[in-house]
């Protein structure tokens, strides 16, 4: 079961990793999609949805503009969903608790994704050099092949990030859960609210919108008033 | 020679792989050549095909969704040059003039506005455990995505250099500002949902949830001062775990 779950996770990780930059960009890579998809394939869509909902906003404001590489939230989402599903099966802790614990452990490892993504882009430069050389030799039929080889580089970068997230998580998560399982169960609903709240702060900090505070305040009060009446 | 619809469809499908060989040296140049190839095979062969490849294997970087606009116009210009029509500038000059504005408009519209607005709208559903959240996100995001990819190629190939005025008519920068305002409203609604859920946990009146707005704005101020969101999460989660450990 464990190996088949890992195989499914790797497949989603590669799909999400390619969708992130190299192919399609349909945004299947976003945590709100990738994590529930992983959870669904692993047989626990609720955990995936919780991981995705917690993670979605945090790095969304970091734009992939030009040469800038945002942290790899796709692999964090996929890897942490795997960790949460496996931990839940082993410990029987509530889904919210394992989702929160997996993210707290997995997210710092996800920073490695920026390094691997950069390496993939550097490896792609060699493909460009090969393509230029092929043109000089008049072998232009090679160009398409060299271009498509970039898929391997991005897939390898995704797998490397996933390995770091899952490997680091599998090492640290049991220790974390064995010492903090009691307080984690109580803190988990609050951590579940904390993640999107920090995400809102992160989004607002990056927006340059006229009258943003006024719009935010009015919609917030209106929303709360509506929920109070419901 | 006008390109058949099947070739344009191939160009469109290949545009989804524009960034496959993205690199720091020439960014999307090899992807551009890959995307243009089905059309070039109709226009050229042998040495002329080789020189066409050389012409386009140079720095190219724009927003991937608006790239089809440039690609369509480039195909039209190639066609016109073949027919002996002198556009008054080189294809390289045209691409250089187009890529930066398309990148700026696309980044502001798609990455800065459509994606976050769709994500927050989806989160409002997902937050309560509804699986419609992810579906809503994919639909909301990909409708404009596909529309601009397809319309970009159609208008670009149909209009050639006149695509510049089409781009201006789309008013993407204005739409980006309006969508960002919608995003702020959605963020307010999400904060309200968080406030309501928090007061439910504490079993207190929902109006205690008003405290959430200053917390969100305080977090926003912290992050404007370059405090890492990851650091805030780890610190506040450890505080919560410590709190419940002690109590």
Coordinates of C-alpha atoms in Angstrom, one line a residue:
Chain A
X1 CA 0.0 0.0 0.0
X2 CA 2.8 2.3 1.0
X3 CA 4.7 1.8 -2.3
X4 CA 1.6 2.3 -4.4
X5 CA 0.8 5.5 -2.5
X6 CA 4.3 6.7 -3.1
X7 CA 4.0 5.8 -6.9
X8 CA 0.7 7.8 -7.1
X9 CA 2.4 10.7 -5.3
X10 CA 5.3 10.7 -7.7
X11 CA 3.0 10.7 -10.7
X12 CA 1.0 13.7 -9.4
X13 CA 4.2 15.5 -8.4
X14 CA 5.6 15.1 -12.0
X15 CA 2.3 16.3 -13.5
X16 CA 2.1 19.3 -11.2
X17 CA 5.8 20.0 -11.6
X18 CA 5.5 20.1 -15.4
X19 CA 2.2 22.2 -15.3
X20 CA 4.0 24.7 -13.1
X21 CA 6.2 26.1 -15.9
X22 CA 7.1 23.6 -18.6
X23 CA 3.7 22.4 -20.0
X24 CA 0.2 23.6 -20.1
X25 CA 0.1 25.9 -17.1
X26 CA -3.5 25.0 -16.5
X27 CA -2.8 25.6 -12.8
X28 CA -3.3 22.0 -11.8
X29 CA -0.1 22.7 -9.9
X30 CA -1.8 25.1 -7.4
X31 CA -2.1 23.6 -3.9
X32 CA -5.9 24.0 -4.0
X33 CA -6.0 21.6 -6.9
X34 CA -2.8 19.4 -6.6
X35 CA -3.4 18.5 -2.9
X36 CA -7.0 17.4 -3.2
X37 CA -6.1 15.5 -6.4
X38 CA -3.3 13.7 -4.5
X39 CA -5.6 13.1 -1.5
X40 CA -8.3 11.7 -3.8
X41 CA -6.0 9.3 -5.5
X42 CA -4.6 8.2 -2.1
X43 CA -8.1 7.6 -0.9
X44 CA -8.5 10.6 1.5
X45 CA -9.6 13.7 -0.4
X46 CA -10.6 15.5 2.8
X47 CA -7.0 15.6 4.0
X48 CA -5.8 16.8 0.6
X49 CA -8.4 19.6 0.6
X50 CA -7.3 20.7 4.0
X51 CA -3.6 20.8 3.0
X52 CA -4.5 22.7 -0.2
X53 CA -6.8 25.2 1.6
X54 CA -4.1 25.9 4.2
X55 CA -1.3 26.3 1.7
X56 CA -2.9 28.0 -1.3
X57 CA -2.5 31.7 -0.3
X58 CA 0.8 31.7 1.4
X59 CA 3.1 32.0 -1.6
X60 CA 0.5 33.0 -4.1
X61 CA 1.7 36.6 -4.1
X62 CA 5.2 35.5 -5.2
X63 CA 4.9 36.0 -8.9
X64 CA 6.8 33.9 -11.5
X65 CA 7.9 37.0 -13.3
X66 CA 10.9 36.9 -15.6
X67 CA 13.7 35.0 -13.9
X68 CA 12.1 35.0 -10.5
X69 CA 11.3 31.6 -9.1
X70 CA 8.7 31.4 -6.3
X71 CA 8.9 28.6 -3.6
X72 CA 7.7 25.3 -4.9
X73 CA 4.3 25.2 -3.2
X74 CA 3.1 22.4 -5.7
X75 CA 5.6 19.9 -4.4
X76 CA 4.9 21.0 -0.8
X77 CA 1.2 20.4 -1.4
X78 CA 1.7 17.0 -3.0
X79 CA 4.4 15.8 -0.6
X80 CA 2.6 17.0 2.6
X81 CA -0.7 15.4 1.4
X82 CA 1.2 12.1 1.1
X83 CA 2.8 12.6 4.6
X84 CA -0.6 13.5 6.1
X85 CA -2.4 10.5 4.6
X86 CA 0.4 8.1 5.7
X87 CA 0.6 9.6 9.2
X88 CA -3.2 9.5 9.6
X89 CA -3.2 5.8 8.7
X90 CA -0.4 5.1 11.1
X91 CA -1.4 7.2 14.1
X92 CA -5.2 7.6 13.8
X93 CA -4.9 11.3 14.6
X94 CA -7.6 13.6 13.3
X95 CA -7.2 14.7 9.7
X96 CA -6.8 18.4 10.6
X97 CA -4.0 17.5 13.0
X98 CA -2.0 15.4 10.6
X99 CA -2.5 18.0 7.8
X100 CA -1.2 20.8 10.0
X101 CA 1.7 18.8 11.3
X102 CA 2.7 17.7 7.8
X103 CA 2.7 21.3 6.5
X104 CA 4.7 22.6 9.5
X105 CA 7.3 20.0 8.9
X106 CA 7.2 19.9 5.1
X107 CA 7.1 23.6 4.2
X108 CA 10.6 24.5 5.3
X109 CA 11.9 21.6 3.1
X110 CA 10.0 23.0 0.2
X111 CA 12.3 25.9 0.0
X112 CA 14.8 23.5 -1.7
X113 CA 12.5 23.6 -4.7
X114 CA 13.8 27.0 -5.8
X115 CA 17.3 25.6 -6.0
X116 CA 16.2 22.6 -8.1
X117 CA 14.1 24.7 -10.4
X118 CA 17.1 27.0 -11.0
X119 CA 19.2 23.9 -11.8
X120 CA 16.6 22.8 -14.3
X121 CA 16.7 26.2 -16.1
X122 CA 20.5 26.1 -16.1
X123 CA 20.4 22.6 -17.6
X124 CA 18.0 24.0 -20.3
X125 CA 20.7 26.5 -21.3
X126 CA 22.8 23.5 -22.5
X127 CA 19.8 22.4 -24.6
X128 CA 19.8 25.8 -26.2
X129 CA 23.6 25.5 -26.9
X130 CA 23.0 22.1 -28.5
X131 CA 20.2 23.5 -30.6
X132 CA 22.4 26.4 -31.8
X133 CA 25.2 23.9 -32.7
X134 CA 22.7 21.7 -34.6
X135 CA 21.6 24.7 -36.6
X136 CA 25.2 25.5 -37.5
X137 CA 25.5 22.0 -38.8
X138 CA 22.2 22.3 -40.7
X139 CA 20.5 19.6 -38.6
X140 CA 17.4 21.6 -37.8
X141 CA 15.2 18.5 -37.3
X142 CA 16.9 18.2 -33.8
X143 CA 15.5 21.5 -32.5
X144 CA 12.2 20.1 -31.5
X145 CA 13.8 17.1 -29.7
X146 CA 16.2 19.4 -27.8
X147 CA 13.2 21.6 -26.8
X148 CA 11.2 18.7 -25.5
X149 CA 14.1 17.4 -23.5
X150 CA 13.4 20.3 -21.2
X151 CA 10.5 18.3 -19.8
X152 CA 13.0 15.8 -18.3
X153 CA 14.8 18.6 -16.5
X154 CA 11.6 20.1 -15.0
X155 CA 10.3 16.6 -14.1
X156 CA 13.7 15.8 -12.4
X157 CA 13.5 19.1 -10.5
X158 CA 10.0 18.3 -9.3
X159 CA 11.1 14.8 -8.2
X160 CA 14.1 16.2 -6.4
X161 CA 11.9 18.7 -4.4
X162 CA 9.4 16.0 -3.6
X163 CA 12.2 13.7 -2.4
X164 CA 13.4 16.4 0.0
X165 CA 9.9 17.2 1.2
X166 CA 8.8 13.6 1.7
X167 CA 12.2 12.3 2.9
X168 CA 12.6 15.2 5.4
X169 CA 9.0 14.8 6.5
X170 CA 9.3 11.0 7.0
X171 CA 12.3 11.6 9.2
X172 CA 11.0 14.5 11.3
X173 CA 7.2 13.9 11.3
X174 CA 7.1 10.8 13.6
X175 CA 9.3 12.6 16.2
X176 CA 7.1 15.7 16.0
X177 CA 3.9 13.6 16.4
X178 CA 5.3 11.4 19.2
X179 CA 6.1 14.5 21.4
X180 CA 3.4 16.9 20.4
X181 CA 0.3 14.7 19.5
X182 CA -1.7 15.9 22.5
X183 CA -1.4 19.7 22.0
X184 CA -1.5 19.2 18.3
X185 CA -5.0 17.9 18.4
X186 CA -6.1 20.9 20.4
X187 CA -4.1 23.4 18.3
X188 CA -5.0 21.9 14.9
X189 CA -8.3 23.8 14.3
X190 CA -6.5 27.1 15.2
X191 CA -3.5 26.3 12.9
X192 CA -6.0 25.5 10.2
X193 CA -7.4 29.1 10.6
X194 CA -4.0 30.6 11.0
X195 CA -2.6 29.5 7.6
X196 CA -5.2 31.3 5.4
X197 CA -5.2 34.3 7.8
X198 CA -1.4 34.7 7.2
X199 CA -2.1 34.1 3.6
X200 CA -4.5 37.0 3.6
X201 CA -1.9 39.2 5.2
X202 CA 0.6 38.1 2.6
X203 CA -1.8 38.8 -0.3
X204 CA -2.7 42.2 1.1
X205 CA 0.9 43.2 1.6
X206 CA 1.7 42.7 -2.1
X207 CA -1.4 44.4 -3.5
X208 CA -1.3 48.0 -4.7
X209 CA -5.0 48.7 -5.0
X210 CA -6.6 52.1 -4.3
X211 CA -8.7 52.1 -1.2
X212 CA -7.7 48.5 -0.4
X213 CA -8.2 48.9 3.4
X214 CA -11.6 50.4 3.0
X215 CA -12.7 47.6 0.5
X216 CA -11.3 44.9 2.8
X217 CA -12.9 46.4 5.9
X218 CA -16.4 46.9 4.3
X219 CA -16.5 43.4 2.8
X220 CA -15.2 41.9 6.1
X221 CA -17.8 43.6 8.2
X222 CA -20.6 42.7 5.6
X223 CA -19.4 39.1 5.5
X224 CA -19.3 38.7 9.3
X225 CA -22.7 40.4 9.5
X226 CA -24.1 38.0 6.9
X227 CA -22.7 35.0 8.7
X228 CA -24.1 36.2 12.0
X229 CA -27.6 36.4 10.5
X230 CA -27.4 33.0 8.9
Chain B
X1 CA 0.2 31.4 -48.8
X2 CA -2.5 31.4 -46.1
X3 CA -2.0 28.9 -43.3
X4 CA -4.7 26.1 -43.1
X5 CA -6.7 26.0 -39.9
X6 CA -5.1 22.6 -39.0
X7 CA -1.6 24.2 -38.9
X8 CA -2.9 27.1 -36.8
X9 CA -4.3 24.5 -34.4
X10 CA -0.9 22.8 -34.2
X11 CA 0.7 26.1 -33.5
X12 CA -1.9 26.7 -30.7
X13 CA -1.4 23.3 -29.2
X14 CA 2.4 23.7 -29.3
X15 CA 2.1 27.1 -27.5
X16 CA 1.2 25.1 -24.4
X17 CA 4.8 23.9 -24.4
X18 CA 6.4 27.3 -25.0
X19 CA 8.3 27.3 -21.7
X20 CA 9.5 23.6 -21.8
X21 CA 13.1 24.6 -22.4
X22 CA 13.0 28.0 -20.5
X23 CA 16.5 29.1 -19.7
X24 CA 18.3 32.1 -18.4
X25 CA 20.2 32.8 -21.6
X26 CA 17.4 33.3 -24.2
X27 CA 14.4 32.3 -22.0
X28 CA 11.6 31.1 -24.4
X29 CA 13.5 31.3 -27.7
X30 CA 13.7 27.6 -28.4
X31 CA 10.1 27.3 -27.3
X32 CA 9.1 30.0 -29.9
X33 CA 10.9 28.1 -32.6
X34 CA 9.2 24.9 -31.6
X35 CA 5.8 26.6 -31.6
X36 CA 6.4 28.2 -35.0
X37 CA 7.7 25.0 -36.6
X38 CA 4.4 23.6 -38.1
X39 CA 3.8 27.0 -39.9
X40 CA 7.4 27.3 -41.0
X41 CA 7.3 23.9 -42.6
X42 CA 4.4 25.3 -44.8
X43 CA 6.3 28.4 -45.6
X44 CA 9.9 27.2 -46.1
X45 CA 12.1 24.3 -46.8
X46 CA 15.9 23.6 -46.9
X47 CA 18.1 26.7 -46.6
X48 CA 15.2 29.1 -46.2
X49 CA 13.8 27.0 -43.3
X50 CA 17.2 27.1 -41.7
X51 CA 17.5 30.9 -42.0
X52 CA 13.9 31.2 -40.6
X53 CA 15.0 29.2 -37.5
X54 CA 18.1 31.3 -37.1
X55 CA 16.0 34.5 -37.3
X56 CA 13.8 33.4 -34.4
X57 CA 16.4 31.6 -32.2
X58 CA 17.1 34.8 -30.3
X59 CA 16.1 36.2 -26.9
X60 CA 12.3 35.9 -26.5
X61 CA 10.4 36.2 -23.2
X62 CA 6.8 37.2 -22.7
X63 CA 3.8 36.1 -20.8
X64 CA 3.0 32.5 -21.9
X65 CA -0.7 33.1 -22.3
X66 CA -0.3 36.3 -24.4
X67 CA 2.6 34.8 -26.4
X68 CA 0.1 33.5 -29.0
X69 CA -0.7 37.1 -29.8
X70 CA 2.9 37.8 -30.8
X71 CA 3.2 34.4 -32.5
X72 CA 0.1 35.0 -34.6
X73 CA 1.4 38.4 -35.7
X74 CA 4.9 37.0 -36.4
X75 CA 3.3 34.4 -38.7
X76 CA 1.3 37.1 -40.5
X77 CA 4.5 39.1 -41.0
X78 CA 6.4 36.1 -42.3
X79 CA 3.6 35.6 -44.8
X80 CA 3.7 39.2 -45.9
X81 CA 7.5 39.3 -46.3
X82 CA 7.1 36.2 -48.5
X83 CA 4.6 38.0 -50.6
X84 CA 7.1 40.9 -51.0
X85 CA 5.3 43.3 -48.7
X86 CA 7.8 45.4 -46.7
X87 CA 6.5 46.1 -43.2
X88 CA 9.2 48.8 -42.7
X89 CA 10.9 47.0 -39.8
X90 CA 12.5 43.6 -39.1
X91 CA 10.7 40.7 -37.4
X92 CA 13.2 40.9 -34.6
X93 CA 12.3 44.6 -34.0
X94 CA 8.6 43.8 -34.0
X95 CA 9.1 41.0 -31.4
X96 CA 11.3 43.2 -29.2
X97 CA 8.6 45.9 -29.2
X98 CA 5.8 43.4 -28.4
X99 CA 7.3 41.0 -25.8
X100 CA 7.8 43.5 -22.9
X101 CA 4.3 45.1 -23.0
X102 CA 2.6 41.6 -23.4
X103 CA 4.7 40.3 -20.4
X104 CA 3.8 43.3 -18.2
X105 CA 0.1 43.1 -19.1
X106 CA 0.0 39.3 -18.8
X107 CA 1.8 39.3 -15.4
X108 CA -0.4 41.9 -13.9
X109 CA -3.7 40.4 -15.3
X110 CA -3.1 36.7 -14.9
X111 CA -0.6 36.3 -12.1
X112 CA -1.5 39.4 -10.2
X113 CA -5.3 39.4 -10.6
X114 CA -7.1 36.4 -12.2
X115 CA -5.1 33.7 -10.4
X116 CA -5.4 35.1 -6.8
X117 CA -9.1 36.1 -7.3
X118 CA -10.0 32.6 -8.6
X119 CA -8.0 31.1 -5.7
X120 CA -9.7 33.1 -3.0
X121 CA -13.1 32.4 -4.5
X122 CA -12.3 28.7 -4.5
X123 CA -11.0 28.9 -1.0
X124 CA -14.3 30.3 0.2
X125 CA -15.8 26.9 -0.8
X126 CA -12.9 24.7 0.0
X127 CA -12.6 26.2 3.5
X128 CA -15.9 24.6 4.4
X129 CA -14.8 21.2 3.0
X130 CA -16.5 21.5 -0.4
X131 CA -14.8 19.8 -3.3
X132 CA -16.3 22.4 -5.7
X133 CA -13.5 24.7 -4.6
X134 CA -10.8 23.1 -6.7
X135 CA -13.2 22.7 -9.6
X136 CA -14.3 26.3 -9.4
X137 CA -10.6 27.4 -9.4
X138 CA -9.8 25.5 -12.5
X139 CA -12.8 26.8 -14.4
X140 CA -12.5 30.4 -13.3
X141 CA -8.8 30.5 -14.1
X142 CA -8.8 28.6 -17.4
X143 CA -11.7 30.4 -19.0
X144 CA -9.8 33.6 -19.6
X145 CA -6.6 31.6 -20.1
X146 CA -8.0 29.7 -23.1
X147 CA -9.8 32.7 -24.4
X148 CA -6.7 34.8 -24.6
X149 CA -4.6 32.0 -26.0
X150 CA -7.1 31.4 -28.8
X151 CA -8.1 35.0 -29.5
X152 CA -4.4 36.0 -29.3
X153 CA -3.5 33.6 -32.2
X154 CA -6.6 34.5 -34.2
X155 CA -6.3 38.2 -33.8
X156 CA -2.5 38.1 -34.2
X157 CA -2.6 36.1 -37.4
X158 CA -5.6 38.0 -38.7
X159 CA -4.3 41.4 -38.0
X160 CA -0.5 41.3 -38.2
X161 CA 0.9 44.5 -36.8
X162 CA -2.6 45.8 -36.2
X163 CA -2.7 43.4 -33.2
X164 CA -1.2 46.2 -31.2
X165 CA -4.5 48.1 -31.4
X166 CA -6.4 44.9 -30.5
X167 CA -4.2 44.6 -27.4
X168 CA -4.9 48.2 -26.5
X169 CA -8.7 47.6 -26.9
X170 CA -8.6 44.7 -24.5
X171 CA -7.7 47.1 -21.7
X172 CA -5.9 44.4 -19.7
X173 CA -4.3 46.8 -17.3
X174 CA -7.7 48.3 -16.3
X175 CA -9.2 44.9 -15.9
X176 CA -6.3 43.9 -13.7
X177 CA -7.0 46.8 -11.4
X178 CA -10.7 46.0 -11.2
X179 CA -10.0 42.3 -10.6
X180 CA -7.6 43.2 -7.8
X181 CA -10.4 45.3 -6.2
X182 CA -12.6 42.2 -6.4
X183 CA -9.7 40.2 -4.9
X184 CA -9.6 42.6 -1.9
X185 CA -13.3 42.2 -1.4
X186 CA -13.0 38.4 -1.6
X187 CA -10.1 38.5 0.9
X188 CA -12.4 40.5 3.3
X189 CA -15.1 37.8 2.9
X190 CA -12.5 35.0 3.6
X191 CA -11.3 36.9 6.7
X192 CA -14.9 37.1 7.8
X193 CA -15.4 33.3 7.4
X194 CA -12.2 32.8 9.4
X195 CA -13.5 35.1 12.1
X196 CA -16.9 33.3 12.2
X197 CA -15.1 29.9 12.5
X198 CA -12.8 31.1 15.3
X199 CA -15.7 32.4 17.4
X200 CA -17.5 29.1 16.9
X201 CA -14.5 27.3 18.3
X202 CA -14.4 29.6 21.3
X203 CA -18.2 29.4 21.7
X204 CA -18.4 33.2 21.9
X205 CA -20.6 35.7 20.0
X206 CA -19.7 36.0 16.3
X207 CA -18.9 39.8 16.7
X208 CA -15.8 38.8 18.6
X209 CA -14.7 37.8 15.1
X210 CA -14.2 41.5 14.3
X211 CA -10.8 41.1 15.9
X212 CA -9.7 39.1 12.9
X213 CA -9.5 42.1 10.6
X214 CA -6.9 44.0 12.7
X215 CA -4.9 40.8 13.0
X216 CA -4.9 40.4 9.2
X217 CA -3.9 44.0 8.6
X218 CA -1.2 43.6 11.3
X219 CA 0.2 40.6 9.5
X220 CA 0.1 42.5 6.2
X221 CA 2.2 45.3 7.9
X222 CA 4.7 42.7 9.2
X223 CA 5.0 41.2 5.7
X224 CA 5.4 44.6 4.1
X225 CA 8.4 44.9 6.4
X226 CA 9.8 41.7 4.8
X227 CA 9.1 39.3 7.6
X228 CA 8.8 35.9 6.1
X229 CA 5.3 34.3 6.1
X230 CA 7.0 30.9 6.7
X231 CA 8.6 32.3 9.8
X232 CA 5.3 33.8 11.1
X233 CA 3.6 30.4 10.6
X234 CA 6.2 28.4 12.4
X235 CA 6.5 30.9 15.3
X236 CA 2.7 31.3 15.8
X237 CA 2.1 27.5 15.4
X238 CA 4.9 26.8 18.0
X239 CA 3.3 29.4 20.3
X240 CA -0.1 27.6 19.9
X241 CA 1.4 24.2 20.5
X242 CA 3.3 25.5 23.5
X243 CA 0.1 27.1 24.9
X244 CA -1.9 23.9 24.6
X245 CA 1.0 21.8 26.0
X246 CA 1.1 24.0 29.1
X247 CA -2.7 24.3 29.6

